[in-house]
Short mmCIF file of C-alpha atoms and ligand atoms in Angstrom, two decimals:
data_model
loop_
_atom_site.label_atom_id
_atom_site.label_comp_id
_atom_site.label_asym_id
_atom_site.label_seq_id
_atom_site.Cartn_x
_atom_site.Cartn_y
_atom_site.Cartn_z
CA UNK A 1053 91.63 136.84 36.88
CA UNK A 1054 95.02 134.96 37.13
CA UNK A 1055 95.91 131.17 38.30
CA UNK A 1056 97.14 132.96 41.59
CA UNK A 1057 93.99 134.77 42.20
CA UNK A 1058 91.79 131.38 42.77
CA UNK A 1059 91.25 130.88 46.19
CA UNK A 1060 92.81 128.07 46.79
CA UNK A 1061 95.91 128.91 45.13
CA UNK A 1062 95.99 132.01 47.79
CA UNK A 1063 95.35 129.94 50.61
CA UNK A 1064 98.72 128.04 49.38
CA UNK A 1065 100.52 130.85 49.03
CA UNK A 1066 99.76 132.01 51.95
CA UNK A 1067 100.68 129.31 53.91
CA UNK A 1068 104.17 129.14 52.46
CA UNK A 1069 104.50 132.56 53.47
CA UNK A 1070 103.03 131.40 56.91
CA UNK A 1071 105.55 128.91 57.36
CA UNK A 1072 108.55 131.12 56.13
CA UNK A 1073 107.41 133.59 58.97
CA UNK A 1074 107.45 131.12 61.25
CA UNK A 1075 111.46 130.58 60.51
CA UNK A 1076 110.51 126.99 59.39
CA UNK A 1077 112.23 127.05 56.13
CA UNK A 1078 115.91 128.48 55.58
CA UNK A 1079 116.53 128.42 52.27
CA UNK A 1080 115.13 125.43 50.29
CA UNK A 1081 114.13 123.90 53.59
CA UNK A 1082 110.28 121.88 53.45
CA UNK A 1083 107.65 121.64 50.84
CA UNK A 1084 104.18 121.97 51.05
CA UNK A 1085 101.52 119.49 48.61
CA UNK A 1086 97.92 120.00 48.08
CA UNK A 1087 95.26 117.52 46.54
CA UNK A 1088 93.01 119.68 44.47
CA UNK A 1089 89.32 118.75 44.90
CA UNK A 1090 87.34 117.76 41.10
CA UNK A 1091 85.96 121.08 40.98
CA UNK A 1092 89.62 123.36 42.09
CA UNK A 1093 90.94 121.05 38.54
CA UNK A 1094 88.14 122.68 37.04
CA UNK A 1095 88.64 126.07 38.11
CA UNK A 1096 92.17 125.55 36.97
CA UNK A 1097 91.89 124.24 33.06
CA UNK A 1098 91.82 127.47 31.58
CA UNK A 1099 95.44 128.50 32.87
CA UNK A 1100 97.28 125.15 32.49
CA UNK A 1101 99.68 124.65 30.14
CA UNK A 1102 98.20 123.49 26.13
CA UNK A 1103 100.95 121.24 26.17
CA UNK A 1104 101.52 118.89 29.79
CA UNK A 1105 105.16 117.72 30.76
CA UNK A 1106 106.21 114.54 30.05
CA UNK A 1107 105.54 111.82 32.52
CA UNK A 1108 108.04 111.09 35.05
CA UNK A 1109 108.19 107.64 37.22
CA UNK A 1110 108.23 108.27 41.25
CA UNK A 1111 109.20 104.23 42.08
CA UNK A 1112 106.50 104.39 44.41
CA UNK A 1113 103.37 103.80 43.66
CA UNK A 1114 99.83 105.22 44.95
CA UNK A 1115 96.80 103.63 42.99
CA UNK A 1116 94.11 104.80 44.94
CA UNK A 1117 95.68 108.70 43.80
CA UNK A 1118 95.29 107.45 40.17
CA UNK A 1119 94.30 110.77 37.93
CA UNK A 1120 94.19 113.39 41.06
CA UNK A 1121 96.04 116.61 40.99
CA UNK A 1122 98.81 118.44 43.05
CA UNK A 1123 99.81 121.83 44.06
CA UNK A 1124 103.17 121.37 45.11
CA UNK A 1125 106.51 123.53 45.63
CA UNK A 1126 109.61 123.03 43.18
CA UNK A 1127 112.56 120.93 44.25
CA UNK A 1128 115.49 123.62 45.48
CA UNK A 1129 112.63 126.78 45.32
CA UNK A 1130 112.60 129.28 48.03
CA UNK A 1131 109.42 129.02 50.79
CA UNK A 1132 110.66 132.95 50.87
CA UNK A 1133 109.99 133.45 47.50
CA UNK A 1134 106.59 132.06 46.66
CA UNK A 1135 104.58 134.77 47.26
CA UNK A 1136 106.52 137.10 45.11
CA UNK A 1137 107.24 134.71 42.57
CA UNK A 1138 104.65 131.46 42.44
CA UNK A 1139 104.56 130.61 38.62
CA UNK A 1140 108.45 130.13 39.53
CA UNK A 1141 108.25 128.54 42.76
CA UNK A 1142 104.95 125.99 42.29
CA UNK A 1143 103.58 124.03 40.02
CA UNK A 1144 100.63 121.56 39.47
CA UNK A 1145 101.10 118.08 38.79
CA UNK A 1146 98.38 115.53 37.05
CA UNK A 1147 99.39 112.19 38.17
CA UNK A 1148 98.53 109.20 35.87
CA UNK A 1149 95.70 106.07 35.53
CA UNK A 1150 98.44 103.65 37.38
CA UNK A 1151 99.01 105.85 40.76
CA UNK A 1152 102.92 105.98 39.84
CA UNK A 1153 104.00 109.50 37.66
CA UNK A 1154 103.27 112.70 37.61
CA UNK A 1155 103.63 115.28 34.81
CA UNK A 1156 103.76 118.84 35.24
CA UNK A 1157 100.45 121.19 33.88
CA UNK A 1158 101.01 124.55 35.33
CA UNK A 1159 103.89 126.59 36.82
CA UNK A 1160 107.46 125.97 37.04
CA UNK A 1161 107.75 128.48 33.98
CA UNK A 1162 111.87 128.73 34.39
CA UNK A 1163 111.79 124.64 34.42
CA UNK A 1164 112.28 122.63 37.30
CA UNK A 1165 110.73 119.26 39.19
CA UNK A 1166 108.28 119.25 42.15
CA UNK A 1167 110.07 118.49 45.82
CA UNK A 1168 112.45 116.17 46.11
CA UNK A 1169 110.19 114.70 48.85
CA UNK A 1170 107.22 114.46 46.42
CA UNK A 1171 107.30 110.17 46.51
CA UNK A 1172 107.50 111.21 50.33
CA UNK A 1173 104.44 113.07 49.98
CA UNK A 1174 102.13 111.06 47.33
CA UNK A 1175 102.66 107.81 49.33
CA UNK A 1176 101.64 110.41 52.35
CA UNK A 1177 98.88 111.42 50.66
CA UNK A 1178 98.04 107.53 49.77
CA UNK A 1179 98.16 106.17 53.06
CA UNK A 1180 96.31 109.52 54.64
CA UNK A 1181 93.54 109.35 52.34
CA UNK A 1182 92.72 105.88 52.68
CA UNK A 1183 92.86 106.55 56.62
CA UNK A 1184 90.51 109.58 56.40
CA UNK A 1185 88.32 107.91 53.48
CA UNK A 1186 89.69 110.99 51.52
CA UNK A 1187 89.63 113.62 53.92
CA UNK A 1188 93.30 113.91 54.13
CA UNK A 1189 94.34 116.68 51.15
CA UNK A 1190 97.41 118.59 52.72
CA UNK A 1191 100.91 117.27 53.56
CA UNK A 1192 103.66 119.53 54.83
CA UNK A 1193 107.26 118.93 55.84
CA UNK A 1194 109.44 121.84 57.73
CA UNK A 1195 112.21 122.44 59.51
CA UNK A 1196 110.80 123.06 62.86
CA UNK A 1197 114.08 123.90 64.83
CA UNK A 1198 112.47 122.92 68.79
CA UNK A 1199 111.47 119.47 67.25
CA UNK A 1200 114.68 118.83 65.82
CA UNK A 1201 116.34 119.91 69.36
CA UNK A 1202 114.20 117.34 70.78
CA UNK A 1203 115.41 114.65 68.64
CA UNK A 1204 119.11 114.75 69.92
CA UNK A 1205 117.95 114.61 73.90
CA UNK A 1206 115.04 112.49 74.13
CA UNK A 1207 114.63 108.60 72.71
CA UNK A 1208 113.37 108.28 68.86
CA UNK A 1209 110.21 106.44 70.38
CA UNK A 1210 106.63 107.32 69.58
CA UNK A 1211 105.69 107.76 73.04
CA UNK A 1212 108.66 109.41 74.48
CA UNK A 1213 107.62 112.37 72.11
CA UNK A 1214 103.63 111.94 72.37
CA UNK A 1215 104.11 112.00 76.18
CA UNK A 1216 106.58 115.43 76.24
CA UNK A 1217 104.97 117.17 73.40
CA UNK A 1218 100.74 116.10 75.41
CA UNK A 1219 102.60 117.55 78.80
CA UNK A 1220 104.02 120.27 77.34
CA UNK A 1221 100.83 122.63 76.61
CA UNK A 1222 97.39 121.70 77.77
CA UNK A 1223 96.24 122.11 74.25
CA UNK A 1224 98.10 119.35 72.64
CA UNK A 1225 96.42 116.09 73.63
CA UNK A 1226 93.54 117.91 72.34
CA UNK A 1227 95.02 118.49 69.28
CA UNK A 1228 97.01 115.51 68.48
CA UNK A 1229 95.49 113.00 70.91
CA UNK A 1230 96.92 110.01 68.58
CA UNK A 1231 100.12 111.12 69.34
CA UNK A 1232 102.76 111.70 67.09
CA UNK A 1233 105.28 109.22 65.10
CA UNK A 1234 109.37 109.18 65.05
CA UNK A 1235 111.28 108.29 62.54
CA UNK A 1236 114.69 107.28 62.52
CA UNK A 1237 117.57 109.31 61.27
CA UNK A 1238 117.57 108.73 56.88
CA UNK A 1239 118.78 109.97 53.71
CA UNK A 1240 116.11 112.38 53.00
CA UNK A 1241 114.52 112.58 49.00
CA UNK A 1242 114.23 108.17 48.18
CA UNK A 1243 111.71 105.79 48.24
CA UNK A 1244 112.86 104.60 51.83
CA UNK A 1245 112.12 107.40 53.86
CA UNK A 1246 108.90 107.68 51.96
CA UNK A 1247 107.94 103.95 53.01
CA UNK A 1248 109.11 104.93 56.72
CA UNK A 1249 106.91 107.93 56.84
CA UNK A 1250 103.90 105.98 55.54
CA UNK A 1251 104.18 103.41 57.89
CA UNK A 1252 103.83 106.14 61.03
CA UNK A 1253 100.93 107.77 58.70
CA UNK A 1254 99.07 104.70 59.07
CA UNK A 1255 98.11 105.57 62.49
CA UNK A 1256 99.31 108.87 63.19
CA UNK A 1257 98.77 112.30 61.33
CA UNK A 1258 102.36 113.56 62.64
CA UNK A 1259 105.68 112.40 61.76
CA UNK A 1260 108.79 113.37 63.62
CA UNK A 1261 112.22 113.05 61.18
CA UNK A 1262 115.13 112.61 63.73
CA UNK A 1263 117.61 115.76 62.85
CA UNK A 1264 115.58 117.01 60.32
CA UNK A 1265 111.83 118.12 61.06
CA UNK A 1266 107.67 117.15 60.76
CA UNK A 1267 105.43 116.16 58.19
CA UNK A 1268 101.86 116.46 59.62
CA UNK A 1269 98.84 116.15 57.29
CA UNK A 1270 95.04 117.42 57.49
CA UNK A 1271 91.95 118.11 55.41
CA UNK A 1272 93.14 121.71 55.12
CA UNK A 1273 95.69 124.77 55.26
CA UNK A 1274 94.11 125.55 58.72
CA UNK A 1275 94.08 122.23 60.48
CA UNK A 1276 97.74 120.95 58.96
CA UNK A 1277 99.30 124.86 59.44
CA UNK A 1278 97.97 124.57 62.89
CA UNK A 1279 99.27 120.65 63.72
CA UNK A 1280 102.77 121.80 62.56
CA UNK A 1281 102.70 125.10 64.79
CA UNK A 1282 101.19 123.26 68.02
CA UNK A 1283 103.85 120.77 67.90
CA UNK A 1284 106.55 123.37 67.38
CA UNK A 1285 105.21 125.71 69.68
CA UNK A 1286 104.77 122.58 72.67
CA UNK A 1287 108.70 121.32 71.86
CA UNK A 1288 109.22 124.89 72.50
CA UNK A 1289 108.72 125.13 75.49
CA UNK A 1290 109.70 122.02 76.79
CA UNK A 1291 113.23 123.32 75.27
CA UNK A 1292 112.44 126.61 77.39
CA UNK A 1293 111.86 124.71 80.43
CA UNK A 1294 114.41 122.74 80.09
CA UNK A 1295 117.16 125.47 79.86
CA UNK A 1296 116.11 127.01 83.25
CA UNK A 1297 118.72 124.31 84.19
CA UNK A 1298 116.65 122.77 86.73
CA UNK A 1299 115.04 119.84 85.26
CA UNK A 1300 110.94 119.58 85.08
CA UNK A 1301 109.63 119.76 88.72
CA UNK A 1302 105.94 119.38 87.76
CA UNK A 1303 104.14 118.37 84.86
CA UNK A 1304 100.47 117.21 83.65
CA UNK A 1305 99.56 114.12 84.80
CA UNK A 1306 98.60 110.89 83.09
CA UNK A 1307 95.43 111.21 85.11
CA UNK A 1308 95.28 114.93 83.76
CA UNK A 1309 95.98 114.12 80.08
CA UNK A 1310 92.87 111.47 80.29
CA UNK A 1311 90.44 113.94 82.04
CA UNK A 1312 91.26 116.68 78.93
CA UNK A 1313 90.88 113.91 76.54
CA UNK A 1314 87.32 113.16 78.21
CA UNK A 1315 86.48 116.76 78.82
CA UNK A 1316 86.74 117.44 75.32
CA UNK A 1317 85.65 114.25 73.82
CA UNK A 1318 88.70 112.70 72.13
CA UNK A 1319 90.27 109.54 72.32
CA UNK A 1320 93.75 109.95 73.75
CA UNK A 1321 96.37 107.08 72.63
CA UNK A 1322 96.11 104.98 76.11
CA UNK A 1323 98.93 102.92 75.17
CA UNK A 1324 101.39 105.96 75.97
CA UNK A 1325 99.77 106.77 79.17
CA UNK A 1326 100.88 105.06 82.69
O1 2HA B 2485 113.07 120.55 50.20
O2 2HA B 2485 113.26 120.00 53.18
O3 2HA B 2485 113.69 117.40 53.08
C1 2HA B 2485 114.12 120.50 51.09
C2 2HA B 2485 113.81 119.59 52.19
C3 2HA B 2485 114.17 118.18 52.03
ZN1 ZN B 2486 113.46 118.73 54.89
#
Protein backbone atom coordinates (compact mmCIF):
# COMPACT_ATOMS: atom_id res chain seq x y z
CA UNK A 1 0.00 0.00 0.00
CA UNK A 2 1.38 3.45 -1.14
CA UNK A 3 0.11 7.23 -0.37
CA UNK A 4 -1.26 7.03 -4.06
CA UNK A 5 -3.17 3.93 -3.56
CA UNK A 6 -5.72 5.57 -0.83
CA UNK A 7 -8.78 6.29 -2.35
CA UNK A 8 -8.98 9.55 -2.14
CA UNK A 9 -5.66 10.28 -3.37
CA UNK A 10 -6.93 8.27 -6.70
CA UNK A 11 -9.96 10.10 -6.98
CA UNK A 12 -7.46 13.29 -7.17
CA UNK A 13 -5.45 11.94 -9.50
CA UNK A 14 -7.87 11.09 -11.47
CA UNK A 15 -9.47 14.14 -11.78
CA UNK A 16 -6.33 15.95 -12.83
CA UNK A 17 -6.09 13.52 -15.46
CA UNK A 18 -9.89 14.27 -16.10
CA UNK A 19 -9.31 17.77 -16.54
CA UNK A 20 -6.06 17.40 -18.70
CA UNK A 21 -8.34 15.27 -21.09
CA UNK A 22 -10.65 17.71 -21.21
CA UNK A 23 -7.82 20.23 -22.81
CA UNK A 24 -8.38 22.43 -19.67
CA UNK A 25 -4.83 22.76 -18.69
CA UNK A 26 -1.88 23.52 -21.26
CA UNK A 27 1.01 23.32 -19.55
CA UNK A 28 0.99 24.64 -15.94
CA UNK A 29 -2.50 25.92 -16.58
CA UNK A 30 -5.16 25.42 -13.17
CA UNK A 31 -4.78 23.70 -9.90
CA UNK A 32 -6.93 21.55 -8.18
CA UNK A 33 -7.22 21.67 -3.81
CA UNK A 34 -8.84 19.18 -1.65
CA UNK A 35 -9.83 19.46 2.16
CA UNK A 36 -9.07 16.08 3.60
CA UNK A 37 -11.82 14.88 5.98
CA UNK A 38 -10.31 13.92 10.00
CA UNK A 39 -10.25 10.43 9.13
CA UNK A 40 -8.38 10.80 5.11
CA UNK A 41 -5.42 12.78 7.74
CA UNK A 42 -5.55 9.64 9.44
CA UNK A 43 -5.27 7.34 6.69
CA UNK A 44 -2.42 9.51 5.60
CA UNK A 45 0.11 9.73 8.87
CA UNK A 46 1.96 6.80 8.11
CA UNK A 47 3.38 8.19 4.66
CA UNK A 48 3.97 11.86 5.60
CA UNK A 49 7.09 13.18 5.90
CA UNK A 50 9.01 12.60 9.85
CA UNK A 51 10.08 15.96 9.40
CA UNK A 52 7.09 18.83 8.09
CA UNK A 53 8.23 21.97 5.99
CA UNK A 54 8.65 25.01 7.50
CA UNK A 55 5.71 27.29 7.80
CA UNK A 56 5.08 29.71 5.18
CA UNK A 57 2.69 33.00 5.58
CA UNK A 58 -0.23 33.21 2.74
CA UNK A 59 -1.24 37.19 3.80
CA UNK A 60 -4.61 35.98 3.86
CA UNK A 61 -6.03 34.60 6.46
CA UNK A 62 -8.80 31.72 6.97
CA UNK A 63 -9.47 30.99 10.80
CA UNK A 64 -12.29 28.90 10.54
CA UNK A 65 -9.56 26.38 8.27
CA UNK A 66 -7.30 26.55 11.39
CA UNK A 67 -5.39 22.90 11.59
CA UNK A 68 -7.23 21.26 8.34
CA UNK A 69 -5.32 19.64 5.60
CA UNK A 70 -4.82 20.05 1.75
CA UNK A 71 -4.20 18.02 -1.25
CA UNK A 72 -3.11 20.43 -3.62
CA UNK A 73 -1.01 20.61 -7.03
CA UNK A 74 2.60 22.29 -7.06
CA UNK A 75 3.03 25.82 -8.34
CA UNK A 76 4.47 25.47 -12.23
CA UNK A 77 3.64 21.28 -12.13
CA UNK A 78 2.14 19.71 -15.10
CA UNK A 79 -1.94 18.65 -14.81
CA UNK A 80 -0.33 16.15 -17.67
CA UNK A 81 1.97 14.78 -15.46
CA UNK A 82 0.27 13.89 -12.22
CA UNK A 83 -0.75 10.67 -12.85
CA UNK A 84 2.61 9.46 -13.90
CA UNK A 85 4.42 11.35 -11.49
CA UNK A 86 2.21 12.55 -8.17
CA UNK A 87 4.89 12.52 -5.32
CA UNK A 88 6.39 15.22 -7.90
CA UNK A 89 3.41 16.98 -8.93
CA UNK A 90 1.21 17.14 -5.36
CA UNK A 91 1.67 17.59 -2.13
CA UNK A 92 -0.24 17.87 1.24
CA UNK A 93 -0.27 20.85 3.22
CA UNK A 94 -1.15 21.12 7.24
CA UNK A 95 -2.20 24.60 7.73
CA UNK A 96 -1.65 26.15 11.23
CA UNK A 97 -3.82 27.08 14.74
CA UNK A 98 -4.18 30.89 13.29
CA UNK A 99 -5.91 30.01 9.70
CA UNK A 100 -2.86 31.90 7.92
CA UNK A 101 0.30 29.24 6.77
CA UNK A 102 0.66 26.22 5.53
CA UNK A 103 3.63 23.83 5.68
CA UNK A 104 4.23 21.07 3.45
CA UNK A 105 3.85 17.09 4.98
CA UNK A 106 3.87 14.92 1.98
CA UNK A 107 4.92 15.11 -1.69
CA UNK A 108 6.73 17.62 -3.58
CA UNK A 109 9.85 15.20 -3.20
CA UNK A 110 12.05 17.34 -5.99
CA UNK A 111 11.01 20.63 -3.80
CA UNK A 112 8.61 23.05 -4.79
CA UNK A 113 5.43 25.28 -3.27
CA UNK A 114 1.71 24.46 -3.65
CA UNK A 115 -0.23 26.71 -6.55
CA UNK A 116 0.42 29.97 -6.90
CA UNK A 117 -3.38 30.40 -6.49
CA UNK A 118 -3.34 28.53 -3.12
CA UNK A 119 -4.38 32.08 -0.96
CA UNK A 120 -6.94 32.02 -3.98
CA UNK A 121 -8.06 28.76 -2.97
CA UNK A 122 -7.87 28.65 1.08
CA UNK A 123 -9.86 31.94 1.27
CA UNK A 124 -12.18 29.79 -1.38
CA UNK A 125 -12.28 27.15 0.73
CA UNK A 126 -13.02 29.70 3.84
CA UNK A 127 -15.80 31.45 2.46
CA UNK A 128 -17.31 27.99 0.79
CA UNK A 129 -17.24 26.19 3.92
CA UNK A 130 -18.80 28.62 6.02
CA UNK A 131 -21.59 28.85 3.16
CA UNK A 132 -22.11 25.04 3.06
CA UNK A 133 -21.56 24.68 7.02
CA UNK A 134 -18.52 22.58 5.80
CA UNK A 135 -19.77 20.83 2.98
CA UNK A 136 -17.68 22.66 0.54
CA UNK A 137 -14.11 20.45 0.30
CA UNK A 138 -13.04 20.86 -3.47
CA UNK A 139 -11.92 24.02 -5.33
CA UNK A 140 -10.72 23.92 -8.91
CA UNK A 141 -9.49 26.58 -11.31
CA UNK A 142 -8.96 25.74 -15.29
CA UNK A 143 -8.53 27.10 -18.32
CA UNK A 144 -11.80 26.41 -19.89
CA UNK A 145 -11.16 27.88 -23.46
CA UNK A 146 -15.39 28.50 -24.44
CA UNK A 147 -15.61 30.48 -21.09
CA UNK A 148 -12.76 32.52 -21.74
CA UNK A 149 -14.23 33.18 -25.46
CA UNK A 150 -17.21 34.34 -23.72
CA UNK A 151 -15.48 36.83 -21.70
CA UNK A 152 -14.24 39.01 -24.70
CA UNK A 153 -18.02 39.19 -26.39
CA UNK A 154 -20.43 39.35 -23.71
CA UNK A 155 -20.51 42.05 -20.54
CA UNK A 156 -18.37 40.93 -17.26
CA UNK A 157 -21.86 40.95 -15.38
CA UNK A 158 -23.16 38.12 -13.27
CA UNK A 159 -26.27 37.85 -15.08
CA UNK A 160 -25.23 38.41 -18.57
CA UNK A 161 -23.32 35.00 -18.07
CA UNK A 162 -26.00 33.19 -15.68
CA UNK A 163 -28.62 34.08 -18.33
CA UNK A 164 -26.39 32.66 -21.62
CA UNK A 165 -24.75 29.86 -19.86
CA UNK A 166 -29.07 28.75 -18.06
CA UNK A 167 -30.23 29.19 -22.00
CA UNK A 168 -27.61 27.50 -23.38
CA UNK A 169 -28.39 23.69 -22.31
CA UNK A 170 -31.55 22.76 -20.52
CA UNK A 171 -29.44 21.16 -17.90
CA UNK A 172 -27.74 24.15 -16.53
CA UNK A 173 -30.28 26.06 -14.44
CA UNK A 174 -30.57 22.75 -12.92
CA UNK A 175 -27.20 22.55 -12.22
CA UNK A 176 -26.11 25.94 -11.31
CA UNK A 177 -29.47 27.57 -10.59
CA UNK A 178 -27.54 30.39 -8.41
CA UNK A 179 -25.95 31.38 -11.33
CA UNK A 180 -22.52 31.97 -11.79
CA UNK A 181 -20.08 35.04 -10.72
CA UNK A 182 -17.62 37.32 -13.06
CA UNK A 183 -14.76 38.65 -12.16
CA UNK A 184 -12.95 41.35 -13.60
CA UNK A 185 -9.80 41.07 -15.59
CA UNK A 186 -6.56 40.76 -12.59
CA UNK A 187 -3.12 39.86 -11.99
CA UNK A 188 -3.59 36.30 -11.27
CA UNK A 189 -1.42 34.55 -7.99
CA UNK A 190 -2.00 37.83 -4.98
CA UNK A 191 -4.11 38.39 -2.28
CA UNK A 192 -6.47 40.64 -4.53
CA UNK A 193 -7.80 38.30 -6.83
CA UNK A 194 -8.19 35.96 -3.93
CA UNK A 195 -10.45 38.66 -2.05
CA UNK A 196 -12.38 39.16 -5.53
CA UNK A 197 -13.07 35.52 -5.91
CA UNK A 198 -14.32 35.22 -2.32
CA UNK A 199 -16.57 37.88 -2.57
CA UNK A 200 -18.55 36.02 -5.74
CA UNK A 201 -18.09 32.68 -3.48
CA UNK A 202 -20.22 34.22 -1.00
CA UNK A 203 -23.21 33.59 -3.00
CA UNK A 204 -22.25 31.68 -5.88
CA UNK A 205 -20.33 28.26 -6.23
CA UNK A 206 -18.90 29.45 -9.80
CA UNK A 207 -16.53 32.07 -10.58
CA UNK A 208 -15.87 33.33 -14.06
CA UNK A 209 -12.03 35.05 -14.39
CA UNK A 210 -12.36 37.47 -17.42
CA UNK A 211 -9.46 36.11 -20.00
CA UNK A 212 -8.43 33.52 -17.92
CA UNK A 213 -10.97 30.68 -16.78
CA UNK A 214 -13.44 29.12 -13.64
CA UNK A 215 -13.04 28.24 -10.23
CA UNK A 216 -16.19 26.27 -9.18
CA UNK A 217 -16.28 24.45 -5.82
CA UNK A 218 -18.39 21.35 -4.40
CA UNK A 219 -18.47 18.72 -1.68
CA UNK A 220 -16.68 16.38 -4.10
CA UNK A 221 -14.55 15.33 -7.30
CA UNK A 222 -17.96 14.43 -8.92
CA UNK A 223 -20.11 17.43 -8.23
CA UNK A 224 -17.08 20.22 -8.75
CA UNK A 225 -15.59 17.98 -12.02
CA UNK A 226 -19.09 18.10 -13.22
CA UNK A 227 -19.89 22.16 -12.42
CA UNK A 228 -16.65 22.95 -14.35
CA UNK A 229 -17.62 20.61 -17.43
CA UNK A 230 -21.43 21.86 -17.56
CA UNK A 231 -20.35 25.33 -17.72
CA UNK A 232 -17.73 24.61 -20.36
CA UNK A 233 -19.73 22.37 -22.22
CA UNK A 234 -23.03 25.20 -22.16
CA UNK A 235 -20.37 28.26 -23.28
CA UNK A 236 -19.71 25.75 -25.87
CA UNK A 237 -22.24 25.81 -27.55
CA UNK A 238 -23.39 29.11 -27.28
CA UNK A 239 -19.82 29.73 -29.09
CA UNK A 240 -21.14 27.00 -31.68
CA UNK A 241 -24.26 28.76 -32.20
CA UNK A 242 -22.96 31.71 -32.44
CA UNK A 243 -20.49 30.96 -35.35
CA UNK A 244 -23.36 29.73 -37.64
CA UNK A 245 -23.16 33.54 -38.31
CA UNK A 246 -26.71 34.09 -37.85
CA UNK A 247 -27.23 35.33 -34.45
CA UNK A 248 -29.60 33.25 -31.81
CA UNK A 249 -33.13 33.03 -33.39
CA UNK A 250 -34.68 31.13 -30.44
CA UNK A 251 -33.76 30.44 -27.07
CA UNK A 252 -35.30 29.15 -23.56
CA UNK A 253 -37.45 31.37 -22.11
CA UNK A 254 -37.47 33.17 -18.78
CA UNK A 255 -40.84 31.51 -18.34
CA UNK A 256 -39.01 28.16 -19.40
CA UNK A 257 -35.95 28.55 -17.11
CA UNK A 258 -38.60 29.04 -14.02
CA UNK A 259 -40.81 25.99 -14.99
CA UNK A 260 -37.28 23.66 -15.00
CA UNK A 261 -36.33 25.29 -11.84
CA UNK A 262 -39.90 24.23 -10.40
CA UNK A 263 -40.02 20.94 -12.18
CA UNK A 264 -37.02 19.91 -10.54
CA UNK A 265 -37.27 21.64 -7.29
CA UNK A 266 -34.53 24.29 -7.21
CA UNK A 267 -34.48 27.77 -6.57
CA UNK A 268 -33.41 29.61 -9.71
CA UNK A 269 -31.67 33.19 -9.02
CA UNK A 270 -35.00 35.37 -9.91
CA UNK A 271 -33.08 38.44 -9.88
CA UNK A 272 -31.51 37.47 -13.42
CA UNK A 273 -34.74 36.48 -14.87
CA UNK A 274 -37.19 39.10 -16.78
O1 LIG B 1 -1.32 27.47 -12.10
O2 LIG B 1 -3.62 28.54 -13.74
O3 LIG B 1 -3.90 30.88 -12.56
C1 LIG B 1 -1.39 28.24 -13.23
C2 LIG B 1 -2.64 29.00 -13.25
C3 LIG B 1 -2.64 30.33 -12.61
ZN1 LIG C 1 -5.12 29.99 -14.24
Amino acid sequence: MAMTDLPIMKRYIRTCRDGWDQGWHERNGGNLTYRLTKAEVDSMRTFFNDKPGEWVNMGVTGANLAGEYFIATGSGKFFRNVDIDPEDSLCVVEINDKGDSWRIVWGLVNGGRPTSEFPTHFMNHSVRCAATNGACRVIYHAHTPNLIALTYVLPLTDRDFSRVLWQSATECPVVFPGGVGVVPWMVPGGAEIAMATCEKMKEYDAAVWAHHGLFVSGPDFDTTFGLMHTIEKAAQIYVLAMSCGQGIRQTISDDGLRAIAHDFGVKIKEEFLD
